[in-house]
Amino acid sequence: MGVSPADGGRCICAARFRLVSLDAMHVDDALKARISIRSFLDKPVSEAEVRQILDVARWSPSGGNLQPWKVRVVAGAARQAVTDLAVSVLAQNPAGESEEHPIYPPKLWEPYRSRRFKIGEDMYALLGIPRDDKPARLQWVARNYQFFGAPVGLFFIIDRGMGNGQWAHLGMLMQSIALAATARGLGTCMQESWAMVRKSLHAHFQLQDRDVVYCGMALGHPDPESSVNTLRSDRAEVDEFAMLDGF
Ligand SMILES: Cc1cc2nc3c(=O)[nH]c(=O)nc-3n(C[C@H](O)[C@H](O)[C@H](O)COP(=O)(O)O)c2cc1C
């Protein structure tokens, strides 16, 4: 179907519906199927596929339609360069570079503390790494900087002048990308661990002074044989986080 200026609005919708029907995945199914994938096949994802995913995800909402996001995508040598960068930066400074925007608030409180603890314990149990094996746990964490073997890495960047609202809107873009990837049989893992090298990434990508690297994301074909990909995280029940009135 061609897009003419006269019916542009409808055609955009038509194009988007066509894409949904091609992929034949209900959004509810995509929401439930999306999990963090932490082991990928050595199988490339084409630039065309990445572009298609970004092309649908750009329809994510943002307050005032600011679209307060920038994305850097790396594959091949560009991916290897950021991996090498992270390894060398963290070898020199294991404490990392996340002071400006800490990954978690200090001294996490309940119920968040227990939730964080549980997902970590569940993951390490699947990996067969005991709690007291610090070196093995650190080695696993370091897999983040290999994108867990994914062929593509994405980095999400925001203007540091933006407020909490705009950071939330960037998160909507990230979730949209993850869902669009899921609908195409691909897997993702959001990776705030890249915040540990965000200053170095800023320099590496020659970003503007105002820009800050928030988060990374691994994108690739999930390894169906990998035990860590069987990890299923819990969620609070609806009535634990929502109060419905007036029905
Ligand atoms: C913004 C964000 C950053 C994350 N950073 C990491 C990370 O650096 N490494 C990692 O293994 N998982 C990371 N995760 C994955 C979370 O641990 C995961 O989403 C959560 O445990 C729920 O599991 P699920 O994604 O499988 O539903 C991140 C998730 C989000 C939303």
PDB file of C-alpha atoms and ligand atoms in Angstrom:
ATOM      1  CA  MET A   1       0.000   0.000   0.000  1.00  0.00           C
ATOM      2  CA  GLY A   2       1.417   3.404  -0.975  1.00  0.00           C
ATOM      3  CA  VAL A   3       1.419   6.325   1.426  1.00  0.00           C
ATOM      4  CA  SER A   4      -0.010   9.493  -0.016  1.00  0.00           C
ATOM      5  CA  PRO A   5      -0.073  12.832   1.777  1.00  0.00           C
ATOM      6  CA  ALA A   6      -3.880  12.846   1.603  1.00  0.00           C
ATOM      7  CA  ASP A   7      -4.301   9.757   3.749  1.00  0.00           C
ATOM      8  CA  GLY A   8      -0.974   9.811   5.564  1.00  0.00           C
ATOM      9  CA  GLY A   9      -2.397   9.291   9.060  1.00  0.00           C
ATOM     10  CA  ARG A  10      -4.430   6.220   8.108  1.00  0.00           C
ATOM     11  CA  CYS A  11      -1.578   4.765   6.111  1.00  0.00           C
ATOM     12  CA  ILE A  12       0.797   4.971   9.039  1.00  0.00           C
ATOM     13  CA  CYS A  13      -1.744   3.006  11.071  1.00  0.00           C
ATOM     14  CA  ALA A  14      -2.262   0.578   8.217  1.00  0.00           C
ATOM     15  CA  ALA A  15       1.471  -0.007   7.982  1.00  0.00           C
ATOM     16  CA  ARG A  16       1.643  -0.620  11.716  1.00  0.00           C
ATOM     17  CA  PHE A  17      -1.336  -3.021  11.681  1.00  0.00           C
ATOM     18  CA  ARG A  18       0.163  -4.902   8.772  1.00  0.00           C
ATOM     19  CA  LEU A  19       3.312  -5.403  10.793  1.00  0.00           C
ATOM     20  CA  VAL A  20       1.369  -6.677  13.789  1.00  0.00           C
ATOM     21  CA  SER A  21      -0.598  -9.161  11.708  1.00  0.00           C
ATOM     22  CA  LEU A  22       2.572 -10.383   9.972  1.00  0.00           C
ATOM     23  CA  ASP A  23       4.200 -11.150  13.258  1.00  0.00           C
ATOM     24  CA  ALA A  24       0.974 -12.661  14.607  1.00  0.00           C
ATOM     25  CA  MET A  25       1.850 -12.134  18.242  1.00  0.00           C
ATOM     26  CA  HIS A  26      -0.709 -10.554  20.503  1.00  0.00           C
ATOM     27  CA  VAL A  27       0.747  -7.808  22.617  1.00  0.00           C
ATOM     28  CA  ASP A  28      -0.292  -9.716  25.774  1.00  0.00           C
ATOM     29  CA  ASP A  29       1.733 -12.691  24.587  1.00  0.00           C
ATOM     30  CA  ALA A  30       4.733 -10.510  23.787  1.00  0.00           C
ATOM     31  CA  LEU A  31       4.533  -8.925  27.252  1.00  0.00           C
ATOM     32  CA  LYS A  32       4.560 -12.341  28.905  1.00  0.00           C
ATOM     33  CA  ALA A  33       7.117 -13.883  26.567  1.00  0.00           C
ATOM     34  CA  ARG A  34       9.654 -11.105  27.031  1.00  0.00           C
ATOM     35  CA  ILE A  35      12.142 -12.157  29.616  1.00  0.00           C
ATOM     36  CA  SER A  36      15.731 -11.175  30.137  1.00  0.00           C
ATOM     37  CA  ILE A  37      17.880 -13.383  27.920  1.00  0.00           C
ATOM     38  CA  ARG A  38      21.394 -13.919  29.236  1.00  0.00           C
ATOM     39  CA  SER A  39      22.762 -16.405  26.726  1.00  0.00           C
ATOM     40  CA  PHE A  40      22.650 -15.922  22.974  1.00  0.00           C
ATOM     41  CA  LEU A  41      23.454 -17.975  19.906  1.00  0.00           C
ATOM     42  CA  ASP A  42      26.406 -17.022  17.753  1.00  0.00           C
ATOM     43  CA  LYS A  43      24.034 -15.908  15.010  1.00  0.00           C
ATOM     44  CA  PRO A  44      23.917 -12.420  13.580  1.00  0.00           C
ATOM     45  CA  VAL A  45      21.000 -10.014  13.592  1.00  0.00           C
ATOM     46  CA  SER A  46      20.887  -7.974  10.397  1.00  0.00           C
ATOM     47  CA  GLU A  47      20.932  -4.214  10.254  1.00  0.00           C
ATOM     48  CA  ALA A  48      17.551  -4.432   8.484  1.00  0.00           C
ATOM     49  CA  GLU A  49      16.049  -6.328  11.451  1.00  0.00           C
ATOM     50  CA  VAL A  50      17.437  -3.800  13.934  1.00  0.00           C
ATOM     51  CA  ARG A  51      16.117  -0.934  11.841  1.00  0.00           C
ATOM     52  CA  GLN A  52      12.686  -2.565  11.661  1.00  0.00           C
ATOM     53  CA  ILE A  53      12.601  -2.923  15.444  1.00  0.00           C
ATOM     54  CA  LEU A  54      13.629   0.705  15.967  1.00  0.00           C
ATOM     55  CA  ASP A  55      11.135   1.793  13.342  1.00  0.00           C
ATOM     56  CA  VAL A  56       8.210   0.360  15.312  1.00  0.00           C
ATOM     57  CA  ALA A  57       9.589   1.225  18.752  1.00  0.00           C
ATOM     58  CA  ARG A  58       9.847   4.919  17.805  1.00  0.00           C
ATOM     59  CA  TRP A  59       6.041   5.036  18.170  1.00  0.00           C
ATOM     60  CA  SER A  60       6.492   4.821  21.934  1.00  0.00           C
ATOM     61  CA  PRO A  61       4.789   7.668  23.775  1.00  0.00           C
ATOM     62  CA  SER A  62       6.610  10.463  25.536  1.00  0.00           C
ATOM     63  CA  GLY A  63       5.269  13.454  27.460  1.00  0.00           C
ATOM     64  CA  GLY A  64       4.856  16.417  25.098  1.00  0.00           C
ATOM     65  CA  ASN A  65       6.159  14.084  22.383  1.00  0.00           C
ATOM     66  CA  LEU A  66       9.685  15.124  23.381  1.00  0.00           C
ATOM     67  CA  GLN A  67      11.038  11.718  22.317  1.00  0.00           C
ATOM     68  CA  PRO A  68      13.875  12.324  24.774  1.00  0.00           C
ATOM     69  CA  TRP A  69      16.073   9.502  23.586  1.00  0.00           C
ATOM     70  CA  LYS A  70      19.090   8.727  21.512  1.00  0.00           C
ATOM     71  CA  VAL A  71      20.219   5.204  20.736  1.00  0.00           C
ATOM     72  CA  ARG A  72      23.611   3.900  19.677  1.00  0.00           C
ATOM     73  CA  VAL A  73      23.634   0.426  18.205  1.00  0.00           C
ATOM     74  CA  VAL A  74      26.809  -1.619  17.889  1.00  0.00           C
ATOM     75  CA  ALA A  75      27.589  -4.840  16.045  1.00  0.00           C
ATOM     76  CA  GLY A  76      30.763  -6.418  14.718  1.00  0.00           C
ATOM     77  CA  ALA A  77      33.911  -4.384  15.322  1.00  0.00           C
ATOM     78  CA  ALA A  78      31.926  -1.567  16.971  1.00  0.00           C
ATOM     79  CA  ARG A  79      30.517  -4.069  19.465  1.00  0.00           C
ATOM     80  CA  GLN A  80      33.949  -5.503  20.146  1.00  0.00           C
ATOM     81  CA  ALA A  81      35.312  -1.998  20.745  1.00  0.00           C
ATOM     82  CA  VAL A  82      32.860  -1.259  23.570  1.00  0.00           C
ATOM     83  CA  THR A  83      33.444  -4.680  25.076  1.00  0.00           C
ATOM     84  CA  ASP A  84      37.201  -4.097  25.079  1.00  0.00           C
ATOM     85  CA  LEU A  85      36.666  -0.643  26.514  1.00  0.00           C
ATOM     86  CA  ALA A  86      34.566  -1.961  29.411  1.00  0.00           C
ATOM     87  CA  VAL A  87      37.035  -4.710  30.217  1.00  0.00           C
ATOM     88  CA  SER A  88      39.963  -2.307  30.327  1.00  0.00           C
ATOM     89  CA  VAL A  89      38.133   0.420  32.282  1.00  0.00           C
ATOM     90  CA  LEU A  90      36.845  -2.021  34.907  1.00  0.00           C
ATOM     91  CA  ALA A  91      40.250  -3.667  35.252  1.00  0.00           C
ATOM     92  CA  GLN A  92      41.610  -0.262  36.296  1.00  0.00           C
ATOM     93  CA  ASN A  93      38.568   0.884  38.257  1.00  0.00           C
ATOM     94  CA  PRO A  94      36.396  -2.013  39.473  1.00  0.00           C
ATOM     95  CA  ALA A  95      34.153   0.442  41.372  1.00  0.00           C
ATOM     96  CA  GLY A  96      32.992   1.840  38.032  1.00  0.00           C
ATOM     97  CA  GLU A  97      31.657   5.170  36.835  1.00  0.00           C
ATOM     98  CA  SER A  98      28.008   5.170  37.897  1.00  0.00           C
ATOM     99  CA  GLU A  99      28.181   7.826  40.647  1.00  0.00           C
ATOM    100  CA  GLU A 100      26.120  10.421  38.761  1.00  0.00           C
ATOM    101  CA  HIS A 101      23.097   8.125  38.529  1.00  0.00           C
ATOM    102  CA  PRO A 102      23.556   5.134  40.857  1.00  0.00           C
ATOM    103  CA  ILE A 103      22.001   1.938  39.524  1.00  0.00           C
ATOM    104  CA  TYR A 104      20.014   1.442  42.757  1.00  0.00           C
ATOM    105  CA  PRO A 105      19.289   3.811  45.612  1.00  0.00           C
ATOM    106  CA  PRO A 106      21.738   3.253  48.480  1.00  0.00           C
ATOM    107  CA  LYS A 107      20.595   0.803  51.175  1.00  0.00           C
ATOM    108  CA  LEU A 108      17.603  -0.547  49.292  1.00  0.00           C
ATOM    109  CA  TRP A 109      14.571  -1.065  51.582  1.00  0.00           C
ATOM    110  CA  GLU A 110      11.690  -3.552  51.634  1.00  0.00           C
ATOM    111  CA  PRO A 111      10.080  -4.959  49.585  1.00  0.00           C
ATOM    112  CA  TYR A 112      12.645  -3.987  46.935  1.00  0.00           C
ATOM    113  CA  ARG A 113      15.649  -5.353  48.785  1.00  0.00           C
ATOM    114  CA  SER A 114      14.168  -8.857  49.039  1.00  0.00           C
ATOM    115  CA  ARG A 115      13.037  -8.835  45.421  1.00  0.00           C
ATOM    116  CA  ARG A 116      16.501  -7.931  44.232  1.00  0.00           C
ATOM    117  CA  PHE A 117      18.048 -10.557  46.468  1.00  0.00           C
ATOM    118  CA  LYS A 118      15.685 -13.281  45.238  1.00  0.00           C
ATOM    119  CA  ILE A 119      16.209 -12.748  41.513  1.00  0.00           C
ATOM    120  CA  GLY A 120      19.965 -12.826  42.096  1.00  0.00           C
ATOM    121  CA  GLU A 121      19.790 -16.014  44.145  1.00  0.00           C
ATOM    122  CA  ASP A 122      17.463 -17.698  41.633  1.00  0.00           C
ATOM    123  CA  MET A 123      19.810 -16.807  38.792  1.00  0.00           C
ATOM    124  CA  TYR A 124      22.958 -18.026  40.535  1.00  0.00           C
ATOM    125  CA  ALA A 125      21.177 -21.249  41.550  1.00  0.00           C
ATOM    126  CA  LEU A 126      20.393 -21.933  37.878  1.00  0.00           C
ATOM    127  CA  LEU A 127      23.986 -21.177  36.987  1.00  0.00           C
ATOM    128  CA  GLY A 128      25.208 -23.489  39.748  1.00  0.00           C
ATOM    129  CA  ILE A 129      27.261 -20.708  41.334  1.00  0.00           C
ATOM    130  CA  PRO A 130      27.228 -20.850  45.159  1.00  0.00           C
ATOM    131  CA  ARG A 131      26.775 -17.696  47.190  1.00  0.00           C
ATOM    132  CA  ASP A 132      30.311 -17.759  48.601  1.00  0.00           C
ATOM    133  CA  ASP A 133      31.984 -18.197  45.212  1.00  0.00           C
ATOM    134  CA  LYS A 134      32.641 -14.489  44.692  1.00  0.00           C
ATOM    135  CA  PRO A 135      35.088 -14.951  41.792  1.00  0.00           C
ATOM    136  CA  ALA A 136      32.547 -17.044  39.849  1.00  0.00           C
ATOM    137  CA  ARG A 137      29.825 -14.464  40.516  1.00  0.00           C
ATOM    138  CA  LEU A 138      32.085 -11.646  39.359  1.00  0.00           C
ATOM    139  CA  GLN A 139      32.973 -13.623  36.263  1.00  0.00           C
ATOM    140  CA  TRP A 140      29.300 -13.996  35.504  1.00  0.00           C
ATOM    141  CA  VAL A 141      28.651 -10.263  36.019  1.00  0.00           C
ATOM    142  CA  ALA A 142      31.480  -9.585  33.577  1.00  0.00           C
ATOM    143  CA  ARG A 143      29.455 -11.420  30.906  1.00  0.00           C
ATOM    144  CA  ASN A 144      27.316  -8.283  30.816  1.00  0.00           C
ATOM    145  CA  TYR A 145      30.169  -6.553  29.030  1.00  0.00           C
ATOM    146  CA  GLN A 146      30.136  -9.254  26.328  1.00  0.00           C
ATOM    147  CA  PHE A 147      26.385  -8.605  25.921  1.00  0.00           C
ATOM    148  CA  PHE A 148      26.000 -12.208  27.145  1.00  0.00           C
ATOM    149  CA  GLY A 149      27.195 -13.282  23.700  1.00  0.00           C
ATOM    150  CA  ALA A 150      24.571 -11.269  21.781  1.00  0.00           C
ATOM    151  CA  PRO A 151      25.741  -9.973  18.397  1.00  0.00           C
ATOM    152  CA  VAL A 152      24.107  -6.563  18.870  1.00  0.00           C
ATOM    153  CA  GLY A 153      24.282  -4.048  21.684  1.00  0.00           C
ATOM    154  CA  LEU A 154      22.174  -0.956  22.132  1.00  0.00           C
ATOM    155  CA  PHE A 155      22.892   2.026  24.332  1.00  0.00           C
ATOM    156  CA  PHE A 156      20.218   4.417  25.537  1.00  0.00           C
ATOM    157  CA  ILE A 157      21.232   8.008  25.954  1.00  0.00           C
ATOM    158  CA  ILE A 158      19.386  10.969  27.424  1.00  0.00           C
ATOM    159  CA  ASP A 159      20.091  14.667  27.837  1.00  0.00           C
ATOM    160  CA  ARG A 160      21.145  15.152  31.453  1.00  0.00           C
ATOM    161  CA  GLY A 161      18.884  18.217  31.650  1.00  0.00           C
ATOM    162  CA  MET A 162      15.867  15.947  31.433  1.00  0.00           C
ATOM    163  CA  GLY A 163      13.860  15.092  34.542  1.00  0.00           C
ATOM    164  CA  ASN A 164      12.443  11.899  36.034  1.00  0.00           C
ATOM    165  CA  GLY A 165       9.512  11.991  33.615  1.00  0.00           C
ATOM    166  CA  GLN A 166      11.679  11.905  30.533  1.00  0.00           C
ATOM    167  CA  TRP A 167      13.782   9.062  31.956  1.00  0.00           C
ATOM    168  CA  ALA A 168      10.549   7.117  32.363  1.00  0.00           C
ATOM    169  CA  HIS A 169       9.691   7.837  28.740  1.00  0.00           C
ATOM    170  CA  LEU A 170      13.058   6.521  27.638  1.00  0.00           C
ATOM    171  CA  GLY A 171      12.110   3.339  29.495  1.00  0.00           C
ATOM    172  CA  MET A 172       8.997   3.114  27.343  1.00  0.00           C
ATOM    173  CA  LEU A 173      11.152   3.129  24.239  1.00  0.00           C
ATOM    174  CA  MET A 174      13.303   0.383  25.719  1.00  0.00           C
ATOM    175  CA  GLN A 175      10.306  -1.805  26.538  1.00  0.00           C
ATOM    176  CA  SER A 176       8.921  -1.228  23.044  1.00  0.00           C
ATOM    177  CA  ILE A 177      12.211  -2.369  21.552  1.00  0.00           C
ATOM    178  CA  ALA A 178      12.193  -5.447  23.771  1.00  0.00           C
ATOM    179  CA  LEU A 179       8.627  -6.328  22.763  1.00  0.00           C
ATOM    180  CA  ALA A 180       9.262  -5.743  19.066  1.00  0.00           C
ATOM    181  CA  ALA A 181      12.309  -7.985  19.338  1.00  0.00           C
ATOM    182  CA  THR A 182      10.279 -10.666  21.148  1.00  0.00           C
ATOM    183  CA  ALA A 183       7.633 -10.598  18.410  1.00  0.00           C
ATOM    184  CA  ARG A 184      10.411 -11.376  15.925  1.00  0.00           C
ATOM    185  CA  GLY A 185      11.740 -14.329  17.907  1.00  0.00           C
ATOM    186  CA  LEU A 186      14.684 -12.333  19.228  1.00  0.00           C
ATOM    187  CA  GLY A 187      15.758 -11.905  22.835  1.00  0.00           C
ATOM    188  CA  THR A 188      16.939  -8.917  24.831  1.00  0.00           C
ATOM    189  CA  CYS A 189      18.487  -8.139  28.154  1.00  0.00           C
ATOM    190  CA  MET A 190      18.417  -4.602  29.453  1.00  0.00           C
ATOM    191  CA  GLN A 191      21.776  -3.881  30.995  1.00  0.00           C
ATOM    192  CA  GLU A 192      22.228  -1.049  33.397  1.00  0.00           C
ATOM    193  CA  SER A 193      25.531  -2.678  34.238  1.00  0.00           C
ATOM    194  CA  TRP A 194      26.924  -0.576  31.396  1.00  0.00           C
ATOM    195  CA  ALA A 195      26.453   2.412  33.731  1.00  0.00           C
ATOM    196  CA  MET A 196      29.670   1.201  35.324  1.00  0.00           C
ATOM    197  CA  VAL A 197      31.515   2.518  32.273  1.00  0.00           C
ATOM    198  CA  ARG A 198      29.184   5.317  31.256  1.00  0.00           C
ATOM    199  CA  LYS A 199      31.815   8.069  31.303  1.00  0.00           C
ATOM    200  CA  SER A 200      34.116   6.047  29.095  1.00  0.00           C
ATOM    201  CA  LEU A 201      31.250   5.214  26.740  1.00  0.00           C
ATOM    202  CA  HIS A 202      30.405   8.916  26.596  1.00  0.00           C
ATOM    203  CA  ALA A 203      33.920   9.683  25.396  1.00  0.00           C
ATOM    204  CA  HIS A 204      34.038   6.639  23.128  1.00  0.00           C
ATOM    205  CA  PHE A 205      30.829   7.634  21.315  1.00  0.00           C
ATOM    206  CA  GLN A 206      31.924  11.288  21.287  1.00  0.00           C
ATOM    207  CA  LEU A 207      28.587  12.300  22.785  1.00  0.00           C
ATOM    208  CA  GLN A 208      27.613  15.872  23.511  1.00  0.00           C
ATOM    209  CA  ASP A 209      28.463  17.176  26.982  1.00  0.00           C
ATOM    210  CA  ARG A 210      24.757  17.211  27.858  1.00  0.00           C
ATOM    211  CA  ASP A 211      24.277  13.551  27.031  1.00  0.00           C
ATOM    212  CA  VAL A 212      24.421  10.722  29.527  1.00  0.00           C
ATOM    213  CA  VAL A 213      24.455   6.995  28.789  1.00  0.00           C
ATOM    214  CA  TYR A 214      21.674   5.470  30.871  1.00  0.00           C
ATOM    215  CA  CYS A 215      21.568   1.797  29.978  1.00  0.00           C
ATOM    216  CA  GLY A 216      22.647  -0.876  27.539  1.00  0.00           C
ATOM    217  CA  MET A 217      20.714  -3.712  25.959  1.00  0.00           C
ATOM    218  CA  ALA A 218      21.812  -7.012  24.478  1.00  0.00           C
ATOM    219  CA  LEU A 219      19.907  -8.150  21.382  1.00  0.00           C
ATOM    220  CA  GLY A 220      20.185 -11.475  19.624  1.00  0.00           C
ATOM    221  CA  HIS A 221      18.865 -14.980  19.162  1.00  0.00           C
ATOM    222  CA  PRO A 222      18.225 -16.667  22.532  1.00  0.00           C
ATOM    223  CA  ASP A 223      20.135 -19.878  23.184  1.00  0.00           C
ATOM    224  CA  PRO A 224      17.336 -22.420  23.751  1.00  0.00           C
ATOM    225  CA  GLU A 225      19.707 -24.852  25.496  1.00  0.00           C
ATOM    226  CA  SER A 226      20.950 -22.429  28.115  1.00  0.00           C
ATOM    227  CA  SER A 227      19.777 -22.985  31.688  1.00  0.00           C
ATOM    228  CA  VAL A 228      20.028 -19.295  32.600  1.00  0.00           C
ATOM    229  CA  ASN A 229      17.397 -18.533  29.959  1.00  0.00           C
ATOM    230  CA  THR A 230      14.930 -20.673  31.918  1.00  0.00           C
ATOM    231  CA  LEU A 231      14.988 -18.096  34.733  1.00  0.00           C
ATOM    232  CA  ARG A 232      11.485 -16.814  35.373  1.00  0.00           C
ATOM    233  CA  SER A 233      11.205 -13.817  37.654  1.00  0.00           C
ATOM    234  CA  ASP A 234       8.301 -13.281  40.065  1.00  0.00           C
ATOM    235  CA  ARG A 235       5.848 -10.458  39.992  1.00  0.00           C
ATOM    236  CA  ALA A 236       3.660  -9.047  42.732  1.00  0.00           C
ATOM    237  CA  GLU A 237      -0.043  -9.745  42.232  1.00  0.00           C
ATOM    238  CA  VAL A 238      -2.183  -6.924  40.850  1.00  0.00           C
ATOM    239  CA  ASP A 239      -3.786  -6.183  44.232  1.00  0.00           C
ATOM    240  CA  GLU A 240      -0.368  -5.745  45.813  1.00  0.00           C
ATOM    241  CA  PHE A 241       0.481  -2.748  43.635  1.00  0.00           C
ATOM    242  CA  ALA A 242      -2.855  -1.459  42.344  1.00  0.00           C
ATOM    243  CA  MET A 243      -5.964  -0.186  44.084  1.00  0.00           C
ATOM    244  CA  LEU A 244      -9.092  -0.091  41.956  1.00  0.00           C
ATOM    245  CA  ASP A 245     -11.991   2.116  43.024  1.00  0.00           C
ATOM    246  CA  GLY A 246     -15.445   2.898  41.722  1.00  0.00           C
ATOM    247  CA  PHE A 247     -16.198  -0.167  39.622  1.00  0.00           C
TER     248      PHE A 247
HETATM  249  C1  LIG B   1      16.651  -0.849  33.234  1.00  0.00           C
HETATM  250  C2  LIG B   1      17.042  -2.269  33.475  1.00  0.00           C
HETATM  251  C3  LIG B   1      18.365  -2.592  33.644  1.00  0.00           C
HETATM  252  C4  LIG B   1      18.764  -3.916  33.820  1.00  0.00           C
HETATM  253  N1  LIG B   1      20.100  -4.212  33.924  1.00  0.00           N
HETATM  254  C5  LIG B   1      20.478  -5.509  33.965  1.00  0.00           C
HETATM  255  C6  LIG B   1      21.855  -5.841  33.913  1.00  0.00           C
HETATM  256  O1  LIG B   1      22.725  -4.979  33.874  1.00  0.00           O
HETATM  257  N2  LIG B   1      22.204  -7.154  33.890  1.00  0.00           N
HETATM  258  C7  LIG B   1      21.254  -8.148  33.926  1.00  0.00           C
HETATM  259  O2  LIG B   1      21.634  -9.327  33.906  1.00  0.00           O
HETATM  260  N3  LIG B   1      19.942  -7.854  33.994  1.00  0.00           N
HETATM  261  C8  LIG B   1      19.530  -6.571  33.990  1.00  0.00           C
HETATM  262  N4  LIG B   1      18.196  -6.255  33.996  1.00  0.00           N
HETATM  263  C9  LIG B   1      17.207  -7.339  33.994  1.00  0.00           C
HETATM  264  C10 LIG B   1      16.408  -7.437  35.279  1.00  0.00           C
HETATM  265  O3  LIG B   1      17.146  -8.133  36.246  1.00  0.00           O
HETATM  266  C11 LIG B   1      15.102  -8.170  34.923  1.00  0.00           C
HETATM  267  O4  LIG B   1      14.359  -7.370  34.044  1.00  0.00           O
HETATM  268  C12 LIG B   1      14.240  -8.498  36.120  1.00  0.00           C
HETATM  269  O5  LIG B   1      14.897  -9.372  36.996  1.00  0.00           O
HETATM  270  C13 LIG B   1      12.926  -9.132  35.687  1.00  0.00           C
HETATM  271  O6  LIG B   1      13.170 -10.295  34.917  1.00  0.00           O
HETATM  272  P1  LIG B   1      12.680 -10.447  33.424  1.00  0.00           P
HETATM  273  O7  LIG B   1      13.279  -9.328  32.611  1.00  0.00           O
HETATM  274  O8  LIG B   1      13.190 -11.783  32.986  1.00  0.00           O
HETATM  275  O9  LIG B   1      11.179 -10.356  33.396  1.00  0.00           O
HETATM  276  C14 LIG B   1      17.780  -4.944  33.860  1.00  0.00           C
HETATM  277  C15 LIG B   1      16.435  -4.595  33.713  1.00  0.00           C
HETATM  278  C16 LIG B   1      16.072  -3.296  33.515  1.00  0.00           C
HETATM  279  C17 LIG B   1      14.613  -2.956  33.323  1.00  0.00           C
END
